[in-house]
Short mmCIF file of C-alpha atoms in Angstrom, two decimals:
data_model
loop_
_atom_site.label_atom_id
_atom_site.label_comp_id
_atom_site.label_asym_id
_atom_site.label_seq_id
_atom_site.Cartn_x
_atom_site.Cartn_y
_atom_site.Cartn_z
CA UNK D 1494 -0.44 77.31 -15.40
CA UNK D 1495 -4.08 78.35 -14.85
CA UNK D 1496 -6.63 75.45 -14.80
CA UNK D 1497 -8.55 74.78 -17.94
CA UNK D 1498 -12.07 76.00 -18.00
CA UNK D 1499 -15.02 74.76 -20.01
CA UNK D 1500 -15.37 76.21 -23.47
CA UNK D 1501 -18.84 77.03 -24.72
CA UNK D 1502 -17.90 76.64 -28.42
CA UNK D 1503 -16.11 73.21 -27.98
CA UNK D 1504 -18.66 71.87 -25.47
CA UNK D 1505 -21.49 72.44 -28.09
CA UNK D 1506 -19.64 70.46 -30.84
CA UNK D 1507 -21.30 67.09 -29.79
CA UNK D 1508 -22.96 66.50 -33.22
CA UNK D 1509 -19.71 67.09 -34.97
CA UNK D 1510 -17.94 64.60 -32.68
CA UNK D 1511 -20.70 61.89 -33.17
CA UNK D 1512 -20.41 62.35 -36.98
CA UNK D 1513 -16.73 61.61 -36.81
CA UNK D 1514 -17.21 58.49 -34.52
CA UNK D 1515 -19.84 57.08 -36.88
CA UNK D 1516 -17.32 57.61 -39.72
CA UNK D 1517 -14.75 55.59 -37.81
CA UNK D 1518 -17.04 52.73 -36.74
CA UNK D 1519 -17.82 49.77 -39.18
CA UNK D 1520 -21.52 50.20 -38.40
CA UNK D 1521 -23.37 53.31 -37.30
CA UNK D 1522 -25.06 51.30 -34.60
CA UNK D 1523 -21.57 50.65 -32.99
CA UNK D 1524 -21.67 54.24 -31.66
CA UNK D 1525 -23.80 54.38 -28.49
CA UNK D 1526 -25.00 56.99 -26.14
CA UNK D 1527 -23.16 60.21 -25.29
CA UNK D 1528 -21.02 59.80 -22.09
CA UNK D 1529 -19.91 63.50 -21.63
CA UNK D 1530 -16.81 65.44 -22.27
CA UNK D 1531 -13.43 65.90 -20.67
CA UNK D 1532 -11.43 69.26 -20.82
CA UNK D 1533 -8.04 68.20 -21.89
CA UNK D 1534 -6.51 71.75 -21.77
CA UNK D 1535 -7.10 75.36 -22.88
CA UNK D 1536 -9.47 75.38 -25.89
CA UNK D 1537 -9.14 71.54 -26.03
CA UNK D 1538 -12.07 69.19 -25.27
CA UNK D 1539 -12.71 65.43 -25.84
CA UNK D 1540 -16.28 64.07 -26.43
CA UNK D 1541 -16.97 60.44 -25.41
CA UNK D 1542 -19.50 57.90 -26.80
CA UNK D 1543 -20.13 54.37 -25.54
CA UNK D 1544 -19.06 51.59 -27.89
CA UNK D 1545 -21.66 49.03 -28.91
CA UNK D 1546 -19.41 47.01 -31.02
CA UNK D 1547 -19.05 43.19 -30.34
CA UNK D 1548 -15.98 42.41 -28.23
CA UNK D 1549 -15.43 46.01 -27.10
CA UNK D 1550 -17.48 46.17 -23.96
CA UNK D 1551 -16.49 49.11 -21.76
CA UNK D 1552 -14.63 50.92 -24.66
CA UNK D 1553 -15.43 54.52 -25.66
CA UNK D 1554 -15.34 56.42 -28.86
CA UNK D 1555 -13.35 59.58 -28.05
CA UNK D 1556 -13.35 62.58 -30.38
CA UNK D 1557 -11.08 65.52 -29.45
CA UNK D 1558 -11.94 69.04 -30.84
CA UNK D 1559 -10.17 72.38 -30.51
CA UNK D 1560 -10.33 76.02 -31.76
CA UNK D 1561 -7.99 78.84 -32.41
CA UNK D 1562 -8.01 81.87 -30.06
CA UNK D 1563 -10.98 84.08 -30.57
CA UNK D 1564 -12.30 81.52 -33.01
CA UNK D 1565 -15.99 80.36 -33.13
CA UNK D 1566 -15.46 77.12 -35.04
CA UNK D 1567 -14.52 73.72 -33.53
CA UNK D 1568 -11.92 71.68 -35.38
CA UNK D 1569 -11.48 67.87 -34.91
CA UNK D 1570 -7.97 67.03 -33.70
CA UNK D 1571 -8.17 63.30 -33.50
CA UNK D 1572 -10.70 60.47 -32.96
CA UNK D 1573 -10.01 56.96 -31.65
CA UNK D 1574 -11.58 54.00 -29.70
CA UNK D 1575 -10.04 54.07 -26.26
CA UNK D 1576 -10.63 51.60 -23.25
CA UNK D 1577 -12.80 52.99 -20.44
CA UNK D 1578 -12.64 52.19 -16.79
CA UNK D 1579 -14.68 48.92 -17.25
CA UNK D 1580 -13.18 47.81 -20.53
CA UNK D 1581 -12.04 44.28 -21.20
CA UNK D 1582 -8.34 44.40 -21.93
CA UNK D 1583 -5.80 41.76 -23.07
CA UNK D 1584 -2.62 40.92 -21.26
CA UNK D 1585 0.21 43.36 -21.01
CA UNK D 1586 2.45 43.33 -23.93
CA UNK D 1587 5.65 41.31 -23.59
CA UNK D 1588 8.78 41.22 -25.86
CA UNK D 1589 8.89 38.12 -28.08
CA UNK D 1590 11.92 36.87 -26.30
CA UNK D 1591 10.03 36.86 -22.95
CA UNK D 1592 6.71 35.34 -24.10
CA UNK D 1593 7.85 31.69 -23.79
CA UNK D 1594 6.69 29.95 -20.56
CA UNK D 1595 7.60 26.66 -18.88
CA UNK D 1596 5.98 23.80 -20.77
CA UNK D 1597 5.89 25.53 -24.12
CA UNK D 1598 8.98 23.70 -25.38
CA UNK D 1599 7.92 20.65 -27.35
CA UNK D 1600 9.71 17.89 -29.27
CA UNK D 1601 12.01 19.40 -31.80
CA UNK D 1602 11.76 22.97 -30.47
CA UNK D 1603 15.04 24.78 -29.77
CA UNK D 1604 15.61 27.89 -27.71
CA UNK D 1605 17.92 30.56 -29.03
CA UNK D 1606 21.28 30.91 -27.37
CA UNK D 1607 21.56 33.51 -24.63
CA UNK D 1608 25.11 34.55 -24.03
CA UNK D 1609 24.42 36.83 -21.24
CA UNK D 1610 22.00 34.64 -19.23
CA UNK D 1611 22.27 35.90 -15.62
CA UNK D 1612 21.33 32.48 -14.32
CA UNK D 1613 24.69 31.02 -15.58
CA UNK D 1614 28.32 31.66 -15.02
CA UNK D 1615 31.55 30.29 -16.31
CA UNK D 1616 32.50 26.74 -15.32
CA UNK D 1617 35.59 25.58 -13.51
CA UNK D 1618 38.99 26.09 -15.21
CA UNK D 1619 41.60 23.50 -14.20
CA UNK D 1620 44.34 25.06 -12.14
CA UNK D 1621 46.78 22.21 -12.06
CA UNK D 1622 46.27 21.59 -8.39
CA UNK D 1623 45.11 17.89 -8.03
CA UNK D 1624 43.23 18.60 -4.86
CA UNK D 1625 41.23 21.45 -6.16
CA UNK D 1626 40.63 19.93 -9.58
CA UNK D 1627 39.47 16.63 -8.15
CA UNK D 1628 37.00 18.25 -5.98
CA UNK D 1629 35.61 20.61 -8.64
CA UNK D 1630 35.66 18.21 -11.45
CA UNK D 1631 34.82 14.85 -9.91
CA UNK D 1632 32.68 15.66 -6.89
CA UNK D 1633 31.03 18.82 -7.95
CA UNK D 1634 30.93 18.39 -11.67
CA UNK D 1635 31.92 21.89 -12.45
CA UNK D 1636 33.99 21.07 -15.55
CA UNK D 1637 31.47 22.66 -17.99
CA UNK D 1638 31.50 25.74 -20.04
CA UNK D 1639 28.88 27.32 -17.87
CA UNK D 1640 27.26 26.35 -14.54
CA UNK D 1641 24.42 27.76 -12.27
CA UNK D 1642 25.25 31.14 -10.90
CA UNK D 1643 24.07 32.06 -7.41
CA UNK D 1644 21.11 33.89 -8.96
CA UNK D 1645 20.18 30.71 -10.93
CA UNK D 1646 20.45 28.49 -7.80
CA UNK D 1647 18.30 30.99 -5.79
CA UNK D 1648 15.67 31.07 -8.45
CA UNK D 1649 15.54 27.39 -8.83
CA UNK D 1650 15.24 26.79 -5.09
CA UNK D 1651 12.49 29.36 -4.63
CA UNK D 1652 10.55 27.88 -7.63
CA UNK D 1653 10.87 24.30 -6.41
CA UNK D 1654 10.17 25.16 -2.77
CA UNK D 1655 7.03 27.31 -3.59
CA UNK D 1656 5.87 24.85 -6.25
CA UNK D 1657 3.69 21.68 -6.12
CA UNK D 1658 6.66 19.66 -4.73
CA UNK D 1659 7.25 21.87 -1.74
CA UNK D 1660 5.86 21.75 1.85
CA UNK D 1661 2.84 23.91 1.05
CA UNK D 1662 1.13 21.59 -1.46
CA UNK D 1663 -2.16 19.88 -0.51
CA UNK D 1664 -0.56 16.44 -0.54
CA UNK D 1665 2.25 17.46 1.66
CA UNK D 1666 0.00 19.08 4.30
CA UNK D 1667 -2.20 15.92 4.46
CA UNK D 1668 0.95 13.51 4.76
CA UNK D 1669 1.94 11.92 8.02
CA UNK D 1670 5.67 12.21 7.57
CA UNK D 1671 8.17 14.29 5.54
CA UNK D 1672 10.44 13.11 2.64
CA UNK D 1673 13.54 13.68 4.73
CA UNK D 1674 12.79 10.42 6.62
CA UNK D 1675 11.59 8.43 3.57
CA UNK D 1676 13.79 5.66 2.22
CA UNK D 1677 12.91 6.52 -1.37
CA UNK D 1678 14.55 10.04 -1.21
CA UNK D 1679 17.76 10.28 -3.33
CA UNK D 1680 20.03 13.13 -2.24
CA UNK D 1681 21.57 15.45 -4.74
CA UNK D 1682 24.91 17.24 -4.70
CA UNK D 1683 25.85 20.73 -4.01
CA UNK D 1684 24.15 23.32 -1.87
CA UNK D 1685 20.65 22.42 -3.24
CA UNK D 1686 21.14 18.95 -1.65
CA UNK D 1687 20.64 20.41 1.79
CA UNK D 1688 17.03 21.30 0.94
CA UNK D 1689 16.04 19.05 -1.90
CA UNK D 1690 16.18 15.45 -3.15
CA UNK D 1691 14.81 13.24 -5.84
CA UNK D 1692 11.85 10.97 -5.28
CA UNK D 1693 12.40 7.27 -6.53
CA UNK D 1694 9.07 5.79 -5.40
CA UNK D 1695 6.97 4.62 -8.39
CA UNK D 1696 3.74 4.75 -6.29
CA UNK D 1697 4.28 8.33 -5.36
CA UNK D 1698 2.84 11.18 -7.40
CA UNK D 1699 6.27 12.86 -7.21
CA UNK D 1700 8.22 9.93 -8.72
CA UNK D 1701 11.29 11.17 -10.63
CA UNK D 1702 10.90 14.81 -9.63
CA UNK D 1703 12.78 17.08 -7.25
CA UNK D 1704 11.00 17.46 -3.72
CA UNK D 1705 11.95 19.34 -0.67
CA UNK D 1706 12.98 17.26 2.33
CA UNK D 1707 9.98 18.71 4.23
CA UNK D 1708 7.64 17.65 1.47
CA UNK D 1709 5.50 14.62 1.91
CA UNK D 1710 2.97 12.29 0.25
CA UNK D 1711 0.96 9.12 1.07
CA UNK D 1712 3.69 6.81 -0.30
CA UNK D 1713 6.14 7.38 2.48
CA UNK D 1714 8.17 4.25 3.23
CA UNK D 1715 7.74 4.30 7.11
CA UNK D 1716 3.90 5.15 7.43
CA UNK D 1717 1.02 2.88 7.29
CA UNK D 1718 -2.64 3.20 6.34
CA UNK D 1719 -5.28 3.04 9.11
CA UNK D 1720 -8.04 0.42 8.85
CA UNK D 1721 -11.27 2.10 7.58
CA UNK D 1722 -14.30 1.88 9.87
CA UNK D 1723 -16.97 -0.59 9.03
CA UNK D 1724 -20.56 -0.91 9.98
CA UNK D 1725 -20.44 -4.79 9.84
CA UNK D 1726 -20.22 -6.56 13.22
CA UNK D 1727 -17.11 -8.51 14.01
CA UNK D 1728 -17.36 -12.12 12.76
CA UNK D 1729 -17.66 -14.80 15.45
CA UNK D 1730 -14.87 -17.42 15.65
CA UNK D 1731 -15.53 -20.56 13.51
CA UNK D 1732 -15.66 -23.78 15.61
CA UNK D 1733 -15.32 -27.16 13.90
CA UNK D 1734 -17.78 -29.44 15.63
CA UNK D 1735 -17.57 -32.22 13.18
CA UNK D 1736 -13.87 -33.26 13.38
CA UNK D 1737 -12.63 -35.04 16.45
CA UNK D 1738 -9.00 -35.73 17.42
CA UNK D 1739 -8.43 -38.45 20.02
CA UNK D 1740 -5.40 -38.01 22.21
CA UNK D 1741 -4.19 -40.67 24.69
CA UNK D 1742 -2.75 -38.74 27.48
CA UNK D 1743 -1.49 -41.87 29.32
CA UNK D 1744 0.51 -43.03 26.36
CA UNK D 1745 1.79 -39.52 25.69
CA UNK D 1746 3.06 -39.20 29.23
CA UNK D 1747 4.63 -42.72 29.10
CA UNK D 1748 6.34 -41.82 25.78
CA UNK D 1749 7.74 -38.59 27.22
CA UNK D 1750 8.95 -40.18 30.39
CA UNK D 1751 10.59 -43.17 28.65
CA UNK D 1752 14.08 -42.52 27.16
CA UNK D 1753 14.11 -42.47 23.46
CA UNK D 1754 17.28 -44.59 23.20
CA UNK D 1755 15.75 -47.69 24.93
CA UNK D 1756 12.32 -47.44 23.28
CA UNK D 1757 13.23 -50.14 20.65
CA UNK D 1758 14.43 -52.57 23.25
CA UNK D 1759 11.28 -52.17 25.37
CA UNK D 1760 9.17 -52.91 22.25
CA UNK D 1761 11.11 -56.01 21.58
CA UNK D 1762 10.81 -57.27 25.21
CA UNK D 1763 7.09 -56.63 25.14
CA UNK D 1764 6.72 -58.74 21.94
CA UNK D 1765 8.77 -61.54 23.42
CA UNK D 1766 6.85 -61.67 26.60
CA UNK D 1767 3.60 -61.64 24.62
CA UNK D 1768 4.83 -64.61 22.48
CA UNK D 1769 5.92 -66.53 25.54
CA UNK D 1770 2.61 -66.09 27.35
CA UNK D 1771 0.74 -67.34 24.30
CA UNK D 1772 3.02 -70.44 24.08
CA UNK D 1773 2.36 -71.31 27.75
CA UNK D 1774 -1.33 -71.09 27.18
CA UNK D 1775 -1.48 -73.35 24.22
CA UNK D 1776 1.17 -75.79 25.39
CA UNK D 1777 -0.28 -79.12 26.65
CA UNK D 1778 0.35 -80.05 30.26
CA UNK D 1779 3.37 -82.04 31.07
CA UNK D 1780 2.81 -85.92 31.23
CA UNK D 1781 4.50 -86.01 34.63
CA UNK D 1782 1.82 -83.89 36.10
CA UNK D 1783 -1.06 -85.95 34.83
CA UNK D 1784 -2.79 -88.18 37.37
CA UNK D 1785 -2.71 -91.94 36.49
CA UNK D 1786 -6.01 -93.67 35.85
CA UNK D 1787 -6.69 -96.16 38.53
CA UNK D 1788 -7.99 -99.57 37.50
CA UNK D 1789 -10.82 -101.00 39.55
CA UNK D 1790 -9.02 -104.39 39.80
CA UNK D 1791 -5.96 -102.88 41.41
CA UNK D 1792 -7.88 -100.41 43.48
CA UNK D 1793 -6.66 -100.60 47.16
CA UNK D 1794 -8.75 -101.69 49.99
CA UNK D 1795 -10.48 -99.30 52.37
CA UNK D 1796 -7.57 -99.38 54.63
CA UNK D 1797 -5.29 -98.11 51.85
CA UNK D 1798 -7.67 -95.35 50.75
CA UNK D 1799 -6.44 -91.93 51.83
CA UNK D 1800 -8.28 -90.08 54.42
CA UNK D 1801 -9.28 -87.39 52.03
CA UNK D 1802 -10.84 -89.92 49.63
CA UNK D 1803 -12.55 -91.91 52.48
CA UNK D 1804 -13.92 -88.62 53.93
CA UNK D 1805 -15.36 -87.40 50.66
CA UNK D 1806 -19.20 -87.48 50.86
CA UNK D 1807 -21.11 -89.59 48.40
CA UNK D 1808 -23.88 -87.83 46.35
CA UNK D 1809 -27.43 -89.26 46.52
CA UNK D 1810 -27.46 -89.58 42.74
CA UNK D 1811 -24.17 -91.62 42.60
CA UNK D 1812 -24.04 -93.99 39.83
CA UNK D 1813 -23.99 -97.83 40.15
CA UNK D 1814 -21.03 -99.93 40.65
CA UNK D 1815 -20.81 -100.69 36.97
CA UNK D 1816 -20.54 -96.91 36.35
CA UNK D 1817 -17.94 -96.14 38.90
CA UNK D 1818 -16.27 -92.67 38.31
CA UNK D 1819 -12.56 -92.33 37.59
CA UNK D 1820 -10.47 -90.80 40.16
CA UNK D 1821 -8.80 -87.65 38.68
CA UNK D 1822 -5.97 -85.63 40.08
CA UNK D 1823 -6.09 -81.87 40.57
CA UNK D 1824 -3.72 -81.31 37.69
CA UNK D 1825 -5.97 -83.22 35.43
CA UNK D 1826 -8.88 -81.07 36.42
CA UNK D 1827 -6.84 -77.90 35.57
CA UNK D 1828 -6.06 -79.39 32.11
CA UNK D 1829 -9.70 -80.18 31.60
CA UNK D 1830 -10.68 -76.68 32.51
CA UNK D 1831 -8.34 -75.20 29.88
CA UNK D 1832 -9.63 -77.67 27.24
CA UNK D 1833 -13.41 -78.19 28.04
CA UNK D 1834 -13.97 -80.17 24.81
CA UNK D 1835 -11.34 -83.07 24.61
CA UNK D 1836 -10.56 -84.55 21.24
CA UNK D 1837 -12.66 -87.67 20.43
CA UNK D 1838 -9.51 -89.58 19.35
CA UNK D 1839 -7.92 -89.08 22.72
CA UNK D 1840 -11.07 -90.34 24.36
CA UNK D 1841 -11.07 -93.51 22.25
CA UNK D 1842 -7.49 -94.36 23.29
CA UNK D 1843 -8.28 -94.17 26.92
CA UNK D 1844 -9.25 -97.69 28.37
CA UNK D 1845 -12.64 -98.03 29.80
CA UNK D 1846 -12.96 -98.47 33.50
CA UNK D 1847 -13.52 -101.95 34.80
CA UNK D 1848 -16.27 -102.87 37.25
CA UNK D 1849 -15.32 -103.73 40.80
CA UNK D 1850 -15.12 -107.44 41.59
CA UNK D 1851 -17.88 -108.95 43.65
CA UNK D 1852 -17.07 -109.45 47.29
#
């Protein structure tokens, strides 16, 4: 078929095309400047005008004119508002049955039954074999009217793995360990359990959702947070200089060295010894050890005086004969030393010394 060429009669029908476009628009100002023509075919041309209507930026008023062979009059074939190359368009049309999206189902909403859903297949039919029926019904839970088909499992696995609970999420990339080593991961049955599990950590953003085993978050059971850096200097140790604790090292060593079983006996012996010493100190001297008081009348002569007494020197300030001293034994001196202030009554009972007789 030969290529269409420009038609002088149809190309000059611009005013006719504008009048038709203004008739279609709600306001004559909605028809803008002339954008040119497009040769659609033999003796068929479309004139285009810019749309100035609100909400139709980039759209074009298009008026198509034609003529009969050897005719000199243009005839309008059709006129409509069509999108141009820069037109703002809506989403592609979808059937009503396919317009629903995840999250659109609310409380009380019910989806229509779909008998030919490719994501499902008939469930397990009991065969009478206990081994097969126990595995299929008790372990795999296939005793339902319909169960997931291979296509349904593949779509679910792909959706979960590529979603926010897979290994490519921001939280998983920033985590230090994967969910496969976390104690809060609950495994699931079937073939999906080799790749996915359920998170059971209430502090995790994935709590109660299906996560992949190579997913991760900051609430892993085996990881710990690092101490944040601080500009404050480390605090000096606190030293208590007001309290003192006295420790007797000698007593502590003796207590450790002494057997614990004989400790009460040692204490009793020490108390008994201390009491005995106190009694010996306060007990008066025995009468047998006291030196007798010598009377001047019965005093022996010089010949009978012991050598120690005769050899004792006489002090210059010796008293007179009337005040002759009493000879005291060494035991009596010891007793006097222990009791420097004798009782007045005992001194009164002692007889006074008699003066020596005259020669």
